[in-house]
PDB file of C-alpha atoms in Angstrom:
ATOM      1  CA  UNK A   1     -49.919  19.913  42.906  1.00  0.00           C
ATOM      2  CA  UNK A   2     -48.242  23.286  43.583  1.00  0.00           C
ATOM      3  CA  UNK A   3     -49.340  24.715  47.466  1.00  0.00           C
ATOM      4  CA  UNK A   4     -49.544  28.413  47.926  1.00  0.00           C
ATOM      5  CA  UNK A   5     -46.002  28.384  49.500  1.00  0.00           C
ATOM      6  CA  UNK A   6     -44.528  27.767  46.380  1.00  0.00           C
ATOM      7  CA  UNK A   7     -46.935  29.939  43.845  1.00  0.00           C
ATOM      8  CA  UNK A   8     -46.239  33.266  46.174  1.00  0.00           C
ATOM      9  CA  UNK A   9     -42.159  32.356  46.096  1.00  0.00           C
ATOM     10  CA  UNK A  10     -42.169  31.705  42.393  1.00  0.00           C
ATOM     11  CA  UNK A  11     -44.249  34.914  41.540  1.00  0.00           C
ATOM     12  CA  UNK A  12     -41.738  36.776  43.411  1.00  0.00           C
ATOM     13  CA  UNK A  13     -38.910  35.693  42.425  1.00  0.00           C
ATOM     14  CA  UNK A  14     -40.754  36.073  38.314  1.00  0.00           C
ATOM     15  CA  UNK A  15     -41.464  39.653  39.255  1.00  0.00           C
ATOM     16  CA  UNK A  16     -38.034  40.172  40.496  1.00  0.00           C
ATOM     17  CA  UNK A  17     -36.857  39.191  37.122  1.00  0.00           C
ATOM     18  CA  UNK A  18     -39.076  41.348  35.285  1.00  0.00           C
ATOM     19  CA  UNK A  19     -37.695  44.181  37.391  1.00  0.00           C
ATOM     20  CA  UNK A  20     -33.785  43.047  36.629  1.00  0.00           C
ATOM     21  CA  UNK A  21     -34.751  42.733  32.665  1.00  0.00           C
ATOM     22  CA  UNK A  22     -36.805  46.532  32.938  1.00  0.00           C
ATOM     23  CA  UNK A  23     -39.889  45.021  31.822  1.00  0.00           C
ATOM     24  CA  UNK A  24     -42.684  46.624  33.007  1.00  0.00           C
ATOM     25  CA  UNK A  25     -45.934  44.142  34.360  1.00  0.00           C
ATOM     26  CA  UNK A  26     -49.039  46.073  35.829  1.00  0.00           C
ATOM     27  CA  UNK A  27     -51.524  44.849  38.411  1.00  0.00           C
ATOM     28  CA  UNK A  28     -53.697  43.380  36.299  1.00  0.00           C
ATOM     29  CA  UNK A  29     -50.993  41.403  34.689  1.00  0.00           C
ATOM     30  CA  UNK A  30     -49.802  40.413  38.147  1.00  0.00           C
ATOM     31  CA  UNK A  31     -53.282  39.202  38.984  1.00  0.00           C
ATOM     32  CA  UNK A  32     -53.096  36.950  35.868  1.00  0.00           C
ATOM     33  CA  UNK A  33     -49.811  35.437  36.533  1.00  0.00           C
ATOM     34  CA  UNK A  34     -49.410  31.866  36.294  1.00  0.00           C
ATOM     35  CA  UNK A  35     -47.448  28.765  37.081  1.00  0.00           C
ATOM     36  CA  UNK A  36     -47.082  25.651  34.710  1.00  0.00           C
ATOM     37  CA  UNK A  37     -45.906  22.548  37.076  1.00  0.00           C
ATOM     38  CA  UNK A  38     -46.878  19.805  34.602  1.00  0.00           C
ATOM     39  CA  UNK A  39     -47.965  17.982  38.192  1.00  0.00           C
ATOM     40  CA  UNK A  40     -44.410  16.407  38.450  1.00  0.00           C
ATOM     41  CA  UNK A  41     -43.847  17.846  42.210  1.00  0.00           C
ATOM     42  CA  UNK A  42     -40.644  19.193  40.771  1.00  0.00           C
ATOM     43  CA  UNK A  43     -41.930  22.663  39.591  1.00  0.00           C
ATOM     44  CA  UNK A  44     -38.395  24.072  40.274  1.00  0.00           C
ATOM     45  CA  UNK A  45     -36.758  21.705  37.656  1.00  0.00           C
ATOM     46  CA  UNK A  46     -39.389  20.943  35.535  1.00  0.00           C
ATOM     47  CA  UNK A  47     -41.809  24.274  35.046  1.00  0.00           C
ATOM     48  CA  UNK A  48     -41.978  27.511  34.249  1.00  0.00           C
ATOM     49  CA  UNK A  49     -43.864  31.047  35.106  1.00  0.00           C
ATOM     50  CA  UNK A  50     -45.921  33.297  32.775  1.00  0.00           C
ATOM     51  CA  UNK A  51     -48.104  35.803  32.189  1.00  0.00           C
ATOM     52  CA  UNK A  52     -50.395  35.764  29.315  1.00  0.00           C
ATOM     53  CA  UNK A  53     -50.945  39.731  27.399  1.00  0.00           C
ATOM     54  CA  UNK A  54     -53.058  38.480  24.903  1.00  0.00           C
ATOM     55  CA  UNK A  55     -54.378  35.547  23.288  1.00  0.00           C
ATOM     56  CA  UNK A  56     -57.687  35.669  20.355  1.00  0.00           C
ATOM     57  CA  UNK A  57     -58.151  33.711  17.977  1.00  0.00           C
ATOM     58  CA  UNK A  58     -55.701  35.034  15.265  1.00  0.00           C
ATOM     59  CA  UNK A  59     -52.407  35.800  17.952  1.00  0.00           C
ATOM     60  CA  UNK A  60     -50.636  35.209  21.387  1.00  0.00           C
ATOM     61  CA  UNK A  61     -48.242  37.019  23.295  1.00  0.00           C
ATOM     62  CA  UNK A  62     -46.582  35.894  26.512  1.00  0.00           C
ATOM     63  CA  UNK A  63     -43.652  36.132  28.865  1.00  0.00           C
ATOM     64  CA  UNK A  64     -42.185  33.178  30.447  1.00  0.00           C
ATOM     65  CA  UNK A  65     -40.113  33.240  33.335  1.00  0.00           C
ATOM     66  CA  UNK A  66     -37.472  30.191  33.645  1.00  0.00           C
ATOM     67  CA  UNK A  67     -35.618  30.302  37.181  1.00  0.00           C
ATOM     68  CA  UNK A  68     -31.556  28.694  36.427  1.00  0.00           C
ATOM     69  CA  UNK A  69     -31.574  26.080  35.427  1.00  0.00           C
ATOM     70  CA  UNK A  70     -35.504  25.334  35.152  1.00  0.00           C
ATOM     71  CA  UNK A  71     -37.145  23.670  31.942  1.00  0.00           C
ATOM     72  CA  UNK A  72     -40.519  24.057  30.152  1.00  0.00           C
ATOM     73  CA  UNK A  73     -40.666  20.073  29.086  1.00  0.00           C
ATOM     74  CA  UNK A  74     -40.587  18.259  25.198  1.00  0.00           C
ATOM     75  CA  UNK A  75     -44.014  18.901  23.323  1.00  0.00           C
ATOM     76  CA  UNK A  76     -45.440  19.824  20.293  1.00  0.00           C
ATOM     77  CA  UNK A  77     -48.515  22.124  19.247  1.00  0.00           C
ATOM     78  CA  UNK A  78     -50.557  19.464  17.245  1.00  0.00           C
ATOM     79  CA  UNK A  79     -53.146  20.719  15.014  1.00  0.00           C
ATOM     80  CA  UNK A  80     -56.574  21.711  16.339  1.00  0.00           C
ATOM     81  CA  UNK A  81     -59.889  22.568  15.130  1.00  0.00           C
ATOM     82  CA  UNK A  82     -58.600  22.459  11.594  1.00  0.00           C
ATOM     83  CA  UNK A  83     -55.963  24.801  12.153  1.00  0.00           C
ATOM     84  CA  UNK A  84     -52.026  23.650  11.810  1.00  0.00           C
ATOM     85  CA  UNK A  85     -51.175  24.368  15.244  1.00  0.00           C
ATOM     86  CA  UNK A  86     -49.761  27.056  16.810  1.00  0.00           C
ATOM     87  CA  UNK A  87     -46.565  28.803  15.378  1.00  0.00           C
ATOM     88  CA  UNK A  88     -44.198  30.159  18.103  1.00  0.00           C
ATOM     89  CA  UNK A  89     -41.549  32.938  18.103  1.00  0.00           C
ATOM     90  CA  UNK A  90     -39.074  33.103  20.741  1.00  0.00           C
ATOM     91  CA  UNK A  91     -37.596  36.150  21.816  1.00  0.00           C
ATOM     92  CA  UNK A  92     -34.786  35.935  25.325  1.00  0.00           C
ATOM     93  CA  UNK A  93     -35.094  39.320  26.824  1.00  0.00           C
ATOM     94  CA  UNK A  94     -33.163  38.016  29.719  1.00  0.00           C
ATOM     95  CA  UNK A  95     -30.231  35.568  30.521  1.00  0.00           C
ATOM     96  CA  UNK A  96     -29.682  32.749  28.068  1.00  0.00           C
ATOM     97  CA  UNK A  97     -32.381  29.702  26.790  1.00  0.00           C
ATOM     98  CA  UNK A  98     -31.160  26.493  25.311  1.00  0.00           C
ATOM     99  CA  UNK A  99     -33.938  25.457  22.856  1.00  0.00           C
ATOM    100  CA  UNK A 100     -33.798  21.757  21.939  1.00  0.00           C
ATOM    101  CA  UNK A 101     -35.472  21.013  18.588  1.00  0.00           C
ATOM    102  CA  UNK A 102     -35.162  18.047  15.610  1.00  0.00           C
ATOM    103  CA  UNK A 103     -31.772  18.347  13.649  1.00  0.00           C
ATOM    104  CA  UNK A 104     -28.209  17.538  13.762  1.00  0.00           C
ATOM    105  CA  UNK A 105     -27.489  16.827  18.033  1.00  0.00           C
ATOM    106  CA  UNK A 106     -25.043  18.640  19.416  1.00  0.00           C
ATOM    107  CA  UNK A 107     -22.003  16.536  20.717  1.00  0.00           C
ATOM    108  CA  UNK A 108     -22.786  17.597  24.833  1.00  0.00           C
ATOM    109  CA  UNK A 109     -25.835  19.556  25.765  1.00  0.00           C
ATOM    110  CA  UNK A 110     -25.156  23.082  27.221  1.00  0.00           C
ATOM    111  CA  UNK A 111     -28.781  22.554  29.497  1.00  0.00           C
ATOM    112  CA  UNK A 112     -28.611  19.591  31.694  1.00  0.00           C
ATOM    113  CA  UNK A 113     -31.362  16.932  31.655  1.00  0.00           C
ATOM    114  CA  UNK A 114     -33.772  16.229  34.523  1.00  0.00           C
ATOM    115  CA  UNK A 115     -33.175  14.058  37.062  1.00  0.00           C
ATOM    116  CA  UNK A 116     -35.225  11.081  36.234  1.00  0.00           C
ATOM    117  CA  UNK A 117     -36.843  12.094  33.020  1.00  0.00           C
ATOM    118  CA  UNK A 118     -34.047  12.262  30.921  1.00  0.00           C
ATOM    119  CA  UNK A 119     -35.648   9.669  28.385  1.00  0.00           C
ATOM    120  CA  UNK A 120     -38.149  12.022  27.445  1.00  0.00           C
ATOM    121  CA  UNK A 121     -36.037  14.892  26.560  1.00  0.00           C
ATOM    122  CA  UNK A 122     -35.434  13.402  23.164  1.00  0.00           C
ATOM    123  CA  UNK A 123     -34.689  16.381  20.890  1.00  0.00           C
ATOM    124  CA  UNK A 124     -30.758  17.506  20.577  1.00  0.00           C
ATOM    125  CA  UNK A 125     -30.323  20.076  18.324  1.00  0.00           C
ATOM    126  CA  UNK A 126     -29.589  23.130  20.607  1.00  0.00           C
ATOM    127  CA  UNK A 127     -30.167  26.601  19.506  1.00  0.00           C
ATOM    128  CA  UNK A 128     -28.558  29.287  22.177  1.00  0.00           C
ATOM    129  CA  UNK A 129     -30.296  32.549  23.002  1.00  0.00           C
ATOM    130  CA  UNK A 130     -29.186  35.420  24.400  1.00  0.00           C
ATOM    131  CA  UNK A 131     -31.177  38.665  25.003  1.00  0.00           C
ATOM    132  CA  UNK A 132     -32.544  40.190  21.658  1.00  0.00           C
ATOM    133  CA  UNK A 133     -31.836  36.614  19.663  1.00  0.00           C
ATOM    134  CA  UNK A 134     -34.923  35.007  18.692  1.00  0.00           C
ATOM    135  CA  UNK A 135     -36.359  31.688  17.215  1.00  0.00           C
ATOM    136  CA  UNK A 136     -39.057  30.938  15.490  1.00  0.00           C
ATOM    137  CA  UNK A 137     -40.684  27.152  16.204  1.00  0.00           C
ATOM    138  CA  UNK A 138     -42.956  25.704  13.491  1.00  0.00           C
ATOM    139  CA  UNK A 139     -46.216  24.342  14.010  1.00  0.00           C
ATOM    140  CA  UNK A 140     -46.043  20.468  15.211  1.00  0.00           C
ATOM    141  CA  UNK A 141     -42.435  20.621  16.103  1.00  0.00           C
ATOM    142  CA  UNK A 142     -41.237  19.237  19.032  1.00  0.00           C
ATOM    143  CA  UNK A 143     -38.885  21.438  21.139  1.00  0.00           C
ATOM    144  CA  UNK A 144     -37.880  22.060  24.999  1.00  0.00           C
ATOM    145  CA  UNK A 145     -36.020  24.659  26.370  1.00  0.00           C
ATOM    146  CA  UNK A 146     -34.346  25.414  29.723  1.00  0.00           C
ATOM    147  CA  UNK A 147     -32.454  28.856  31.362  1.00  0.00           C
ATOM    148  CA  UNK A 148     -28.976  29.212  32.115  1.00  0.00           C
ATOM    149  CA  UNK A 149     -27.628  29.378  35.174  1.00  0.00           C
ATOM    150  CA  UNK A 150     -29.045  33.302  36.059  1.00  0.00           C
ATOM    151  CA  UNK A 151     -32.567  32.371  34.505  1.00  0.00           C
ATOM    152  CA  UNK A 152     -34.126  33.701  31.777  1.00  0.00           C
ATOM    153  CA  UNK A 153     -37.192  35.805  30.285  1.00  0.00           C
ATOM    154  CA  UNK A 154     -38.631  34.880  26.999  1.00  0.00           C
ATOM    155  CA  UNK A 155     -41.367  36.745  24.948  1.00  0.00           C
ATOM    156  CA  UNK A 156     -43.546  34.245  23.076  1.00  0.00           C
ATOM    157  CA  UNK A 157     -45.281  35.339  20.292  1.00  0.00           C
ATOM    158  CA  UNK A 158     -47.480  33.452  18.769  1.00  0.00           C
ATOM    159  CA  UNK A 159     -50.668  31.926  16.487  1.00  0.00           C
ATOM    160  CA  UNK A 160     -53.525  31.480  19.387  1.00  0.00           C
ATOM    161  CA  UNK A 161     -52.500  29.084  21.948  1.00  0.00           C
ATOM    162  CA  UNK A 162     -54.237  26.098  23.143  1.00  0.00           C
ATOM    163  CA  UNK A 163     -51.891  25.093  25.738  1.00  0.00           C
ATOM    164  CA  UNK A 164     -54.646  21.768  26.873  1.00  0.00           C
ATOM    165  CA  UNK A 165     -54.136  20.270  23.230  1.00  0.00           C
ATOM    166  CA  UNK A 166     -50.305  20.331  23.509  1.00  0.00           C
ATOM    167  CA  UNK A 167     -48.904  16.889  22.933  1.00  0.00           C
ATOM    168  CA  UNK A 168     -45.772  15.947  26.037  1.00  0.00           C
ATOM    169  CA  UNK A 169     -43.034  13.597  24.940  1.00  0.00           C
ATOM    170  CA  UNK A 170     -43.226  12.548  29.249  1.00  0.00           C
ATOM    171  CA  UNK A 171     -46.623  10.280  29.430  1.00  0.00           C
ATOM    172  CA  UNK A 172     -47.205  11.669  33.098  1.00  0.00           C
ATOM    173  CA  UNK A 173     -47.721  14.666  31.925  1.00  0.00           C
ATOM    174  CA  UNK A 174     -51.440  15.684  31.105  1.00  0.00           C
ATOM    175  CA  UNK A 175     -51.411  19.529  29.078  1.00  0.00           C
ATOM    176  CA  UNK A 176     -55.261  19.530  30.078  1.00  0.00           C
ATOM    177  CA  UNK A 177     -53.879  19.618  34.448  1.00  0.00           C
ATOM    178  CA  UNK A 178     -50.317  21.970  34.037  1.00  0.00           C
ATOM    179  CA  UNK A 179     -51.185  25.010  35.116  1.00  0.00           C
ATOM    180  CA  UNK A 180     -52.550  25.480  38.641  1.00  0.00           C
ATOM    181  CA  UNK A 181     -53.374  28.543  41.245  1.00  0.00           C
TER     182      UNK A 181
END
């Protein structure tokens, strides 16, 4: 479980990034932000910071902060209350993302697989963003993604999400428990 330590050091270094990519985040959104640590104990490998704008019943729209080198972890949106599950546009406004999805693998993976969890980082077809590239993700598709080596912002926009329903390739990993403080 993340301690305070670690939430105040990862919300500053997240707002520093905001500042270095000119995107603007008021108190309120401050007050909101969050931290997903899937409950690994390896938040700065395996995690990722956001805060949420908005997110009703017909749309979504967040940024997510990945420190270098950091990874939001293989899962799906499974359909939920007789919806599809949630659709997902990915837009880097800062640094560069790999996104892993199904398809043709790539020969050698540009992100670099975590320490002891490799096995569940299954997808290999790597899309590359850089700032103002963007991806869209289709409902019930498994992906991953991780920053390059000077981190990365994404804006995710998106059907409305129900982050405790998604599905995690990594069995230790309960949706319902990963975000905290």
């Amino acid at each position: 479980m993340l301690n305070k330590k670690d939430y105040d050091r990862l919300k500053a270094a997240s707002m520093a990034y905001f500042e270095k990519a000119g995107i603007v985040i008021n108190e309120q959104e401050k007050a909101a932000f969050q931290v997903a640590e899937y409950n690994l104990g390896c938040v700065d490998e395996i995690g990722l910071e956001l805060i949420e704008y908005v997110n009703t019943d017909r749309c979504c729209a967040k940024e997510l902060v990945l420190l270098p080198g950091q990874t939001c972890p293989e899962h799906r949106h499974p359909p939920v209350c007789g919806e599809i599950g949630k659709e997902e546009t990915f837009r880097c406004r800062y640094g560069t993302v790999y996104l892993y999805v199904p398809g043709e693998p790539v020969e050698h993976l540009q992100a670099t697989l975590p320490k002891n969890r490799a096995q569940y980082f299954t997808c290999r077809h790597e899309i590359v963003l850089h700032p103002g590239e963007q991806y869209t993700i289709y409902p019930n598709t498994l992906h991953w993604f991780q920053a390059g080596p000077e981190g990365a912002i994404v804006s995710e926009f998106s059907t409305k999400s129900r982050d405790e329903y998604d599905i995690y390739t990594d069995p230790d990993i309960d949706a319902a428990q990963d975000r905290t403080l």
